[in-house]
Coordinates of N, CA and C in Angstrom, one line a residue:
Chain I
X1 N -8.1 -12.5 -15.7 CA -7.6 -10.9 -15.0 C -7.5 -11.1 -13.3
X2 N -5.9 -10.6 -12.8 CA -5.8 -10.5 -11.1 C -7.1 -9.4 -10.8
X3 N -7.8 -9.9 -9.6 CA -8.4 -8.5 -9.0 C -9.1 -8.8 -7.9
X4 N -8.8 -7.6 -6.8 CA -9.1 -7.9 -5.6 C -10.5 -6.9 -5.6
X5 N -11.6 -7.4 -4.5 CA -12.6 -6.6 -4.4 C -12.8 -6.6 -3.0
X6 N -13.1 -5.4 -2.3 CA -13.4 -5.3 -0.8 C -15.1 -4.8 -0.8
X7 N -15.4 -5.3 0.3 CA -16.6 -5.1 0.9 C -16.8 -5.1 2.0
X8 N -18.2 -4.3 2.7 CA -18.6 -3.3 2.1 C -17.6 -2.3 1.8
X9 N -18.0 -1.3 1.0 CA -17.2 0.1 0.9 C -17.1 1.0 2.3
X10 N -18.0 0.8 2.6 CA -18.1 1.6 4.1 C -18.8 0.8 5.2
X11 N -18.3 0.8 6.4 CA -19.4 0.2 7.4 C -19.0 0.9 8.9
X12 N -20.5 0.9 9.3 CA -20.5 2.2 10.6 C -20.7 0.9 11.6
X13 N -20.2 0.9 12.7 CA -20.4 -0.1 14.0 C -20.7 1.0 15.2
X14 N -21.5 0.4 16.2 CA -21.6 1.0 17.4 C -20.4 0.3 18.3
X15 N -19.7 0.9 19.2 CA -18.6 0.5 19.8 C -19.0 -1.0 20.5
X16 N -18.1 -1.9 20.4 CA -18.6 -3.1 21.0 C -19.4 -4.2 20.1
X17 N -19.9 -3.4 18.9 CA -20.9 -4.2 17.8 C -19.4 -5.0 16.8
X18 N -19.2 -6.4 16.9 CA -18.3 -7.0 16.4 C -18.9 -7.2 14.7
X19 N -18.1 -7.3 13.8 CA -18.6 -7.4 12.3 C -17.4 -8.0 11.3
X20 N -17.4 -7.9 10.3 CA -16.6 -8.8 9.4 C -16.5 -7.6 8.1
X21 N -15.0 -7.6 7.8 CA -14.9 -7.0 6.6 C -14.3 -8.1 5.2
X22 N -14.7 -8.1 4.3 CA -14.6 -9.0 3.3 C -13.5 -8.9 2.2
X23 N -12.8 -9.2 1.6 CA -11.9 -9.2 0.5 C -11.9 -10.7 -0.3
X24 N -12.6 -10.3 -1.4 CA -12.8 -11.3 -2.4 C -11.5 -11.1 -3.9
X25 N -10.9 -12.3 -4.1 CA -9.8 -12.0 -5.0 C -10.0 -13.2 -6.0
X26 N -9.2 -12.8 -7.2 CA -9.3 -13.7 -8.2 C -7.7 -13.7 -8.7
X27 N -6.9 -14.3 -8.5 CA -5.4 -14.3 -8.8 C -5.0 -15.8 -9.7
X28 N -4.3 -15.6 -10.2 CA -3.3 -16.7 -10.9 C -2.3 -17.4 -9.8
X29 N -3.1 -18.1 -9.1 CA -1.7 -18.4 -7.8 C -1.6 -17.3 -6.9
X30 N -1.9 -17.8 -5.8 CA -1.9 -16.7 -4.6 C -0.4 -16.9 -3.9
X31 N 0.4 -16.0 -3.9 CA 1.6 -15.8 -3.2 C 1.5 -15.0 -2.1
X32 N 0.5 -14.7 -1.5 CA 0.4 -13.9 -0.1 C -0.8 -13.0 0.0
X33 N -1.7 -13.0 0.7 CA -2.8 -11.8 0.9 C -2.4 -11.2 2.1
X34 N -2.5 -9.9 1.9 CA -1.9 -8.7 3.0 C -3.2 -7.9 3.7
X35 N -3.4 -7.7 4.8 CA -4.2 -6.7 5.2 C -3.4 -5.4 5.6
X36 N -4.1 -4.4 5.5 CA -3.4 -2.9 6.2 C -4.3 -2.1 6.6
X37 N -4.1 -1.3 7.5 CA -4.8 0.0 8.1 C -4.0 1.2 7.5
X38 N -5.3 2.2 7.1 CA -4.5 3.4 6.7 C -5.1 4.6 7.1
X39 N -4.8 4.9 8.2 CA -5.4 6.2 9.0 C -4.9 7.6 7.8
X40 N -5.9 8.6 8.0 CA -5.9 9.5 7.0 C -4.6 10.3 6.9
X41 N -4.4 10.6 5.5 CA -3.3 11.6 5.4 C -1.9 10.4 5.9
X42 N -1.8 9.6 6.1 CA -0.6 8.5 6.2 C -0.6 7.4 5.4
X43 N 0.5 6.8 5.5 CA 0.6 5.6 4.5 C -0.1 4.4 5.3
X44 N -0.2 3.4 4.2 CA -0.7 1.9 5.0 C 0.1 1.7 5.8
X45 N -0.6 0.9 7.0 CA 0.1 0.4 8.0 C -0.1 -1.1 8.1
X46 N 0.8 -2.3 7.9 CA 0.7 -3.4 8.2 C 0.1 -4.2 8.7
X47 N -0.7 -5.0 8.7 CA -1.5 -5.6 9.8 C -1.1 -7.1 9.7
X48 N -1.3 -7.8 8.7 CA -1.2 -9.3 8.7 C -0.7 -9.9 7.1
X49 N -0.1 -10.9 7.2 CA -0.3 -11.6 5.8 C -0.3 -13.0 6.1
X50 N -1.5 -13.7 5.0 CA -1.9 -15.0 5.3 C -1.2 -15.4 3.9
X51 N -0.9 -16.8 4.0 CA -0.4 -17.4 2.5 C -1.1 -18.7 2.0
X52 N -1.9 -19.2 3.2 CA -2.7 -20.5 2.4 C -3.9 -20.6 3.2
X53 N -5.0 -21.3 2.7 CA -6.4 -21.5 2.9 C -6.3 -22.1 4.3
X54 N -7.2 -21.6 5.1 CA -7.3 -22.1 6.4 C -6.4 -21.4 7.6
X55 N -5.6 -20.3 7.0 CA -4.6 -19.8 7.8 C -5.5 -18.9 8.8
X56 N -5.1 -18.4 10.0 CA -5.8 -17.7 10.5 C -4.6 -16.9 11.3
X57 N -4.5 -15.4 11.5 CA -3.7 -14.6 12.2 C -4.6 -13.7 13.3
X58 N -4.1 -13.1 14.3 CA -4.7 -12.2 15.3 C -3.9 -11.2 15.7
X59 N -4.5 -10.0 16.4 CA -3.9 -9.1 16.6 C -4.9 -8.3 17.3
X60 N -4.6 -8.3 19.0 CA -5.7 -7.6 19.6 C -6.8 -7.9 19.2
X61 N -8.0 -6.7 18.7 CA -9.3 -7.2 18.4 C -9.6 -7.7 16.9
X62 N -8.5 -7.8 16.2 CA -8.5 -8.2 14.8 C -8.1 -9.7 14.8
X63 N -9.1 -10.4 13.6 CA -8.6 -11.8 13.5 C -8.6 -11.5 11.8
X64 N -7.7 -12.4 10.9 CA -8.1 -12.4 9.9 C -7.8 -13.8 9.2
X65 N -8.6 -14.4 8.2 CA -9.0 -15.5 8.0 C -8.6 -15.6 6.4
X66 N -8.4 -16.6 6.0 CA -8.3 -16.9 4.4 C -8.8 -18.1 3.9
X67 N -9.5 -18.1 2.8 CA -10.1 -19.1 2.4 C -9.5 -19.1 0.8
X68 N -9.9 -20.2 -0.3 CA -9.3 -20.2 -1.6 C -9.8 -18.9 -2.3
X69 N -11.1 -18.2 -2.0 CA -11.4 -17.2 -2.6 C -11.7 -15.9 -2.1
X70 N -11.5 -15.7 -0.6 CA -11.8 -14.8 -0.1 C -10.9 -14.5 1.2
X71 N -11.1 -13.5 1.9 CA -10.3 -13.4 3.4 C -11.5 -12.4 3.9
X72 N -11.3 -12.7 5.3 CA -12.2 -11.9 6.2 C -11.2 -10.9 7.2
X73 N -11.6 -10.0 7.6 CA -10.9 -9.3 8.7 C -12.5 -9.2 9.5
X74 N -11.8 -9.9 10.8 CA -13.0 -9.9 11.9 C -12.6 -9.0 12.9
X75 N -13.7 -8.0 13.3 CA -13.3 -7.0 14.4 C -14.2 -7.4 15.4
X76 N -13.7 -7.7 16.5 CA -14.5 -8.2 17.8 C -14.2 -6.8 18.7
X77 N -15.8 -6.8 19.2 CA -15.8 -5.3 20.4 C -15.1 -4.4 19.7
X78 N -15.1 -3.5 18.7 CA -14.2 -2.5 18.3 C -14.7 -1.5 19.0
X79 N -13.5 -0.7 19.2 CA -13.4 0.7 19.7 C -13.2 1.7 18.8
X80 N -13.7 2.8 19.3 CA -13.7 4.1 18.0 C -12.3 4.4 17.6
X81 N -11.3 3.8 18.3 CA -9.9 4.1 17.7 C -9.5 2.9 16.7
X82 N -10.6 2.3 16.3 CA -10.5 1.3 14.9 C -10.9 1.7 14.0
X83 N -11.5 2.6 14.2 CA -11.8 3.5 13.0 C -10.7 4.1 11.8
X84 N -10.9 3.2 10.8 CA -10.0 3.9 9.5 C -10.1 3.2 8.4
X85 N -9.8 3.5 7.3 CA -9.7 2.7 5.7 C -8.7 1.3 5.9
X86 N -9.6 0.1 5.5 CA -8.7 -1.1 5.8 C -8.7 -1.6 4.2
X87 N -7.3 -1.9 3.9 CA -7.0 -2.3 2.7 C -6.5 -3.7 2.7
X88 N -6.9 -4.2 1.3 CA -6.4 -6.0 1.3 C -5.7 -5.7 -0.1
X89 N -4.6 -6.5 -0.3 CA -3.5 -6.6 -1.1 C -3.4 -8.1 -1.3
X90 N -3.3 -8.6 -2.7 CA -3.0 -10.1 -2.9 C -1.3 -9.9 -4.0
X91 N -0.7 -10.5 -3.6 CA 0.4 -11.1 -4.6 C 0.3 -12.2 -5.2
X92 N 0.0 -12.2 -6.8 CA -0.4 -13.4 -7.5 C 1.2 -13.9 -7.9
X93 N 0.9 -15.0 -8.4 CA 2.4 -15.7 -8.7 C 3.2 -15.3 -10.0
X94 N 2.4 -14.7 -10.6 CA 2.9 -14.2 -12.0 C 3.7 -13.0 -11.7
X95 N 3.7 -12.4 -10.5 CA 4.5 -11.5 -10.4 C 5.3 -11.2 -9.1
X96 N 6.7 -11.5 -9.3 CA 7.3 -11.1 -7.8 C 6.7 -9.8 -7.1
X97 N 7.0 -9.0 -7.7 CA 6.9 -7.5 -7.3 C 5.4 -7.0 -7.4
X98 N 4.7 -7.6 -8.0 CA 3.2 -6.9 -7.8 C 2.0 -7.4 -6.8
X99 N 1.8 -6.2 -6.2 CA 0.8 -6.2 -5.3 C -0.5 -5.8 -5.7
X100 N -1.7 -6.2 -5.9 CA -2.8 -5.8 -6.3 C -3.9 -5.5 -5.0
X101 N -4.0 -4.1 -5.1 CA -4.7 -3.6 -3.8 C -6.3 -3.7 -4.3
X102 N -7.2 -3.9 -3.6 CA -8.6 -3.2 -3.3 C -8.7 -1.8 -2.8
X103 N -10.1 -1.5 -3.0 CA -10.3 0.1 -2.9 C -10.3 0.4 -1.6
X104 N -10.6 -0.6 -0.7 CA -10.9 -0.5 0.5 C -12.2 -0.7 1.2
X105 N -12.1 -0.7 2.7 CA -13.3 -0.5 3.4 C -13.2 0.9 4.3
X106 N -14.1 1.5 4.6 CA -14.0 2.6 5.2 C -15.0 2.0 6.5
X107 N -14.0 1.9 7.7 CA -14.8 1.3 9.1 C -15.0 2.9 10.0
X108 N -16.0 2.9 10.6 CA -16.1 4.3 11.5 C -16.8 3.5 12.8
X109 N -16.2 3.3 13.8 CA -16.8 2.9 14.7 C -17.4 4.2 15.9
X110 N -18.7 4.0 16.2 CA -19.3 5.1 16.9 C -19.3 4.9 18.6
X111 N -18.8 5.9 19.3 CA -19.0 5.6 20.5 C -19.9 5.5 21.4
Chain J
X1 N 15.7 6.9 13.5 CA 14.7 6.9 12.3 C 14.4 5.2 12.1
X2 N 12.9 4.9 12.1 CA 12.7 3.5 11.8 C 11.9 3.5 10.9
X3 N 11.6 2.3 10.1 CA 10.8 2.0 9.0 C 11.0 2.9 7.6
X4 N 10.2 3.6 6.9 CA 10.0 4.1 5.7 C 10.0 5.3 6.0
X5 N 10.7 6.5 5.8 CA 10.6 7.9 5.9 C 10.5 8.4 4.6
X6 N 9.4 9.5 4.6 CA 9.4 10.0 2.9 C 9.2 12.1 3.6
X7 N 9.9 12.6 2.2 CA 10.1 14.0 2.4 C 9.8 14.6 1.2
X8 N 9.3 15.6 1.1 CA 8.5 16.4 2.0 C 7.1 15.7 2.4
X9 N 6.5 16.2 3.3 CA 5.2 15.5 3.6 C 3.8 16.1 2.9
X10 N 4.4 17.5 2.5 CA 3.1 17.9 1.6 C 3.9 19.0 0.4
X11 N 3.5 18.9 -0.7 CA 4.3 19.9 -1.8 C 3.4 20.1 -2.4
X12 N 3.4 21.9 -2.9 CA 2.4 22.3 -3.9 C 3.6 22.9 -4.7
X13 N 3.1 22.2 -6.0 CA 3.9 23.0 -7.1 C 3.2 23.2 -8.6
X14 N 3.8 24.4 -9.0 CA 3.2 24.7 -10.6 C 3.6 23.6 -11.4
X15 N 2.7 23.8 -12.7 CA 3.1 22.7 -13.7 C 4.3 23.1 -14.3
X16 N 4.7 24.1 -14.5 CA 6.3 24.2 -15.0 C 7.5 23.8 -14.1
X17 N 7.1 23.9 -12.5 CA 8.3 23.3 -11.7 C 8.7 21.9 -11.9
X18 N 10.0 22.0 -11.1 CA 10.7 20.7 -11.2 C 10.9 20.6 -9.7
X19 N 10.5 19.3 -9.1 CA 10.8 18.9 -7.7 C 11.0 17.5 -7.5
X20 N 11.6 16.9 -6.5 CA 11.9 15.8 -6.0 C 11.1 15.2 -4.9
X21 N 10.5 13.9 -4.7 CA 10.4 13.4 -3.8 C 11.6 12.4 -3.1
X22 N 11.5 12.3 -1.9 CA 12.7 11.6 -1.5 C 12.1 10.5 -0.4
X23 N 12.6 9.1 -0.5 CA 12.2 8.2 0.3 C 13.5 7.2 1.0
X24 N 13.7 7.1 2.5 CA 14.7 6.4 3.0 C 14.0 5.2 3.6
X25 N 14.7 4.0 3.5 CA 14.2 3.1 4.1 C 15.3 2.3 5.1
X26 N 14.8 2.2 6.4 CA 16.0 1.7 7.6 C 15.6 0.7 8.1
X27 N 15.0 -0.5 6.9 CA 14.3 -1.8 7.3 C 15.6 -2.9 6.5
X28 N 16.5 -2.4 6.1 CA 17.6 -3.5 5.7 C 16.7 -4.2 4.3
X29 N 15.7 -3.8 3.5 CA 15.1 -4.1 2.4 C 16.0 -3.8 1.2
X30 N 15.4 -5.0 0.2 CA 16.2 -5.1 -1.1 C 15.5 -4.6 -2.2
X31 N 14.0 -4.2 -2.3 CA 13.2 -4.0 -3.0 C 12.7 -2.4 -2.6
X32 N 12.2 -1.4 -3.4 CA 11.7 -0.4 -3.4 C 10.7 -0.2 -4.2
X33 N 9.6 0.8 -3.9 CA 8.5 0.9 -4.6 C 7.8 2.3 -4.9
X34 N 7.7 3.0 -5.7 CA 6.8 4.0 -5.4 C 5.2 3.9 -6.1
X35 N 4.3 4.1 -5.5 CA 2.9 3.9 -5.7 C 2.2 5.5 -5.7
X36 N 1.2 5.5 -6.8 CA 0.2 6.5 -6.6 C -1.1 6.4 -5.9
X37 N -1.5 6.9 -5.2 CA -3.1 6.9 -4.4 C -3.6 8.1 -4.7
X38 N -4.9 7.8 -5.3 CA -5.7 8.9 -5.8 C -7.3 8.5 -5.1
X39 N -8.0 9.5 -5.0 CA -9.3 9.3 -3.9 C -10.3 8.0 -4.7
X40 N -10.3 7.1 -4.1 CA -11.5 5.8 -4.5 C -11.1 5.1 -5.7
X41 N -9.5 5.2 -5.5 CA -9.2 4.5 -6.6 C -8.2 3.3 -5.6
X42 N -7.6 2.2 -6.2 CA -6.9 1.3 -5.7 C -5.3 1.8 -6.0
X43 N -4.5 1.5 -4.7 CA -3.0 1.9 -4.8 C -2.3 1.5 -6.6
X44 N -2.0 2.4 -7.2 CA -1.4 2.0 -8.6 C 0.2 2.1 -8.5
X45 N 0.6 0.9 -8.6 CA 2.2 0.6 -9.0 C 2.8 1.6 -9.7
X46 N 3.6 2.6 -9.4 CA 4.5 3.0 -10.4 C 5.7 2.7 -11.0
X47 N 6.7 2.3 -10.0 CA 8.1 1.9 -10.4 C 8.3 0.9 -9.4
X48 N 9.3 -0.2 -9.9 CA 9.9 -0.8 -8.6 C 11.3 -1.1 -8.9
X49 N 12.3 -0.9 -7.8 CA 13.4 -1.3 -7.8 C 13.8 -2.5 -7.1
X50 N 15.0 -3.2 -7.4 CA 15.2 -4.3 -6.5 C 16.6 -4.5 -7.1
X51 N 17.4 -4.6 -5.7 CA 18.9 -4.1 -5.8 C 19.4 -3.0 -6.8
X52 N 18.7 -2.0 -6.7 CA 19.1 -0.6 -7.3 C 18.8 -0.9 -8.9
X53 N 18.3 -1.8 -9.2 CA 18.1 -1.8 -10.7 C 16.4 -1.8 -10.8
X54 N 15.9 -0.8 -11.9 CA 14.4 -0.7 -12.2 C 14.0 -2.0 -12.6
X55 N 12.8 -2.8 -12.2 CA 12.6 -4.1 -12.6 C 10.9 -3.7 -13.0
X56 N 10.4 -2.7 -12.9 CA 9.1 -2.2 -13.5 C 8.8 -1.0 -13.6
X57 N 8.1 -0.8 -14.6 CA 8.0 0.5 -14.8 C 6.5 0.6 -15.6
X58 N 5.3 0.7 -14.9 CA 4.0 0.3 -15.3 C 3.4 1.5 -16.0
X59 N 4.2 1.9 -17.4 CA 3.7 2.9 -18.0 C 3.2 4.4 -17.6
X60 N 4.2 4.5 -16.8 CA 4.3 6.0 -16.1 C 4.8 7.2 -17.3
X61 N 3.8 8.2 -17.0 CA 4.3 9.3 -18.2 C 5.8 9.8 -17.6
X62 N 6.2 10.1 -18.7 CA 7.9 10.3 -18.4 C 8.0 11.8 -17.7
X63 N 7.3 12.2 -17.3 CA 7.2 13.7 -16.1 C 7.7 13.2 -15.1
X64 N 7.5 11.7 -14.8 CA 8.1 11.0 -13.5 C 9.3 10.2 -13.9
X65 N 10.1 10.7 -12.8 CA 11.4 10.0 -13.3 C 12.2 9.3 -11.9
X66 N 12.4 8.1 -11.9 CA 12.7 7.6 -10.6 C 14.2 7.5 -10.7
X67 N 15.0 7.4 -9.5 CA 16.4 7.3 -9.2 C 16.3 6.7 -8.0
X68 N 16.9 5.6 -8.2 CA 17.6 4.6 -6.7 C 19.4 4.4 -6.5
X69 N 19.7 5.3 -5.9 CA 21.2 5.5 -5.9 C 21.7 4.3 -5.3
X70 N 21.1 3.6 -4.2 CA 21.5 2.7 -3.3 C 20.0 1.9 -2.8
X71 N 20.2 0.9 -2.1 CA 19.2 0.2 -1.7 C 18.5 0.8 -0.6
X72 N 18.7 1.8 0.2 CA 18.1 2.7 1.2 C 17.1 3.6 0.5
X73 N 17.7 4.1 -0.3 CA 17.1 5.6 -1.0 C 16.5 5.5 -2.2
X74 N 15.4 6.3 -2.5 CA 14.8 6.1 -3.6 C 14.0 7.7 -3.9
X75 N 14.3 8.5 -4.9 CA 13.7 9.4 -5.3 C 12.8 9.7 -6.3
X76 N 11.8 10.3 -6.6 CA 10.8 10.5 -7.5 C 11.1 11.9 -8.1
X77 N 11.5 12.1 -9.5 CA 11.8 13.5 -9.9 C 10.6 14.0 -10.6
X78 N 10.1 15.0 -10.8 CA 9.0 15.4 -11.3 C 9.2 16.9 -12.0
X79 N 8.6 16.7 -13.2 CA 8.6 18.0 -14.0 C 7.5 18.0 -14.9
X80 N 7.1 19.2 -15.3 CA 5.8 19.7 -16.2 C 4.7 18.6 -15.8
X81 N 4.3 18.8 -14.6 CA 3.4 17.8 -14.1 C 1.9 18.3 -14.3
X82 N 0.8 17.9 -14.5 CA -0.4 18.1 -14.7 C -1.4 17.9 -13.5
X83 N -2.6 19.0 -13.5 CA -3.2 19.2 -12.5 C -3.8 17.6 -11.8
X84 N -4.2 16.7 -12.9 CA -4.6 15.3 -12.5 C -3.7 14.6 -11.9
X85 N -2.2 15.1 -11.8 CA -1.0 14.4 -11.2 C -0.9 14.4 -9.7
X86 N -2.2 15.2 -9.2 CA -2.3 15.5 -7.5 C -2.8 14.5 -7.1
X87 N -2.1 13.8 -6.1 CA -2.4 12.6 -5.4 C -1.3 12.3 -4.1
X88 N -1.8 11.3 -3.2 CA -0.7 10.8 -2.5 C 0.1 9.9 -2.9
X89 N 1.6 10.2 -3.0 CA 2.7 9.4 -3.6 C 3.3 8.6 -2.2
X90 N 3.2 7.3 -2.6 CA 3.8 6.6 -1.5 C 4.7 5.8 -2.1
X91 N 5.8 5.6 -0.9 CA 7.1 4.9 -1.0 C 7.0 3.6 -0.4
X92 N 7.5 2.2 -0.8 CA 7.3 1.2 0.2 C 8.4 0.5 -0.1
X93 N 9.1 -0.5 0.6 CA 9.7 -1.5 0.5 C 9.5 -2.7 1.3
X94 N 10.2 -3.8 0.7 CA 10.3 -5.0 1.0 C 11.4 -5.9 0.7
X95 N 11.5 -7.3 1.4 CA 12.4 -8.0 1.1 C 12.5 -9.1 0.1
X96 N 12.9 -9.3 -1.1 CA 13.1 -10.7 -1.6 C 14.1 -11.4 -1.6
X97 N 13.4 -12.6 -1.3 CA 14.2 -13.6 -0.5 C 15.4 -14.5 -1.7
X98 N 16.3 -15.4 -1.3 CA 17.0 -15.9 -2.4 C 16.3 -16.6 -3.1
X99 N 14.8 -17.5 -2.6 CA 14.1 -18.2 -3.5 C 13.1 -17.4 -4.1
X100 N 13.0 -16.2 -4.3 CA 12.1 -15.2 -4.9 C 10.8 -15.2 -4.2
X101 N 10.9 -15.2 -2.9 CA 9.4 -14.9 -2.5 C 9.9 -13.2 -2.0
X102 N 8.6 -12.7 -2.0 CA 8.7 -11.3 -1.7 C 7.9 -11.3 -0.4
X103 N 8.5 -10.3 0.6 CA 7.8 -10.3 2.1 C 6.5 -9.0 1.7
X104 N 5.9 -9.0 3.1 CA 5.1 -7.7 2.8 C 5.8 -6.5 2.3
X105 N 5.2 -5.4 2.1 CA 5.8 -3.7 1.9 C 5.2 -3.4 3.1
X106 N 6.3 -2.5 3.3 CA 6.1 -1.5 4.2 C 6.2 -0.1 3.7
X107 N 5.2 0.6 4.1 CA 5.0 1.8 3.4 C 5.5 3.1 4.3
X108 N 5.9 4.3 3.7 CA 5.9 5.7 4.4 C 4.8 6.4 4.4
X109 N 4.9 7.6 5.0 CA 3.9 8.1 5.4 C 3.2 8.8 4.2
X110 N 3.9 9.2 3.3 CA 3.4 9.7 2.0 C 3.7 11.1 1.9
X111 N 3.7 11.6 0.2 CA 3.6 12.9 0.2 C 2.5 13.1 -0.4
X112 N 1.7 14.4 0.0 CA 0.5 14.8 -0.2 C 1.1 16.0 -1.9
X113 N 0.6 15.5 -2.6 CA 1.2 16.4 -4.2 C 0.1 17.1 -4.4
X114 N 0.2 18.3 -4.7 CA -1.0 19.2 -5.5 C -0.5 20.1 -6.3
X115 N -0.9 19.7 -7.6 CA -0.4 20.5 -8.8 C -1.2 21.5 -9.2
X116 N -0.9 22.9 -9.2 CA -1.5 24.0 -9.2 C -1.2 24.5 -11.0

């Protein structure tokens, strides 16, 4: 069964304290892994797409990496404005329209 | 307007009411989606339209009725809802390429629905 698991559920960091969020997946053929940020009361905001193991993408303090079993979202020197839930989703080869989402990691960065 | 726009942002309705959610995408995409987001649960795919044709209906109760009049607009008609239908309803769009690849989905801000 296709599945996405995100860990930890919640993460509290001090400003400037780098860390990583994990997204583990089990799918029948990966056609893309996606990271989103979702601020309270808003829709998910697209961050990155990764397609193959070894691929990396960067944007400001965020860097996403992908292996055959998991993806990491690395946050370097985070700031309070980085606080938000972060969602991971995968698209399996079995479904053109299917995105399987994890339950997210709630990140809180303290000043 | 850019991206994906949803209206209304908030909706409170009684169980006997009929209401509609509206979504408009300005990205030139050819696929549109309705998702339901409840607390502490992953996003649940409800419906998918590709080129205005419904291609997926994930066992959604008939009290939810989608409509896609063209590739830019998507509606979700609601009637006789239950309190457990209270949730954030998200619209999204993406582009299906000629080779069958699907790009990342872009989401609207959502409609926070409360059924009383």
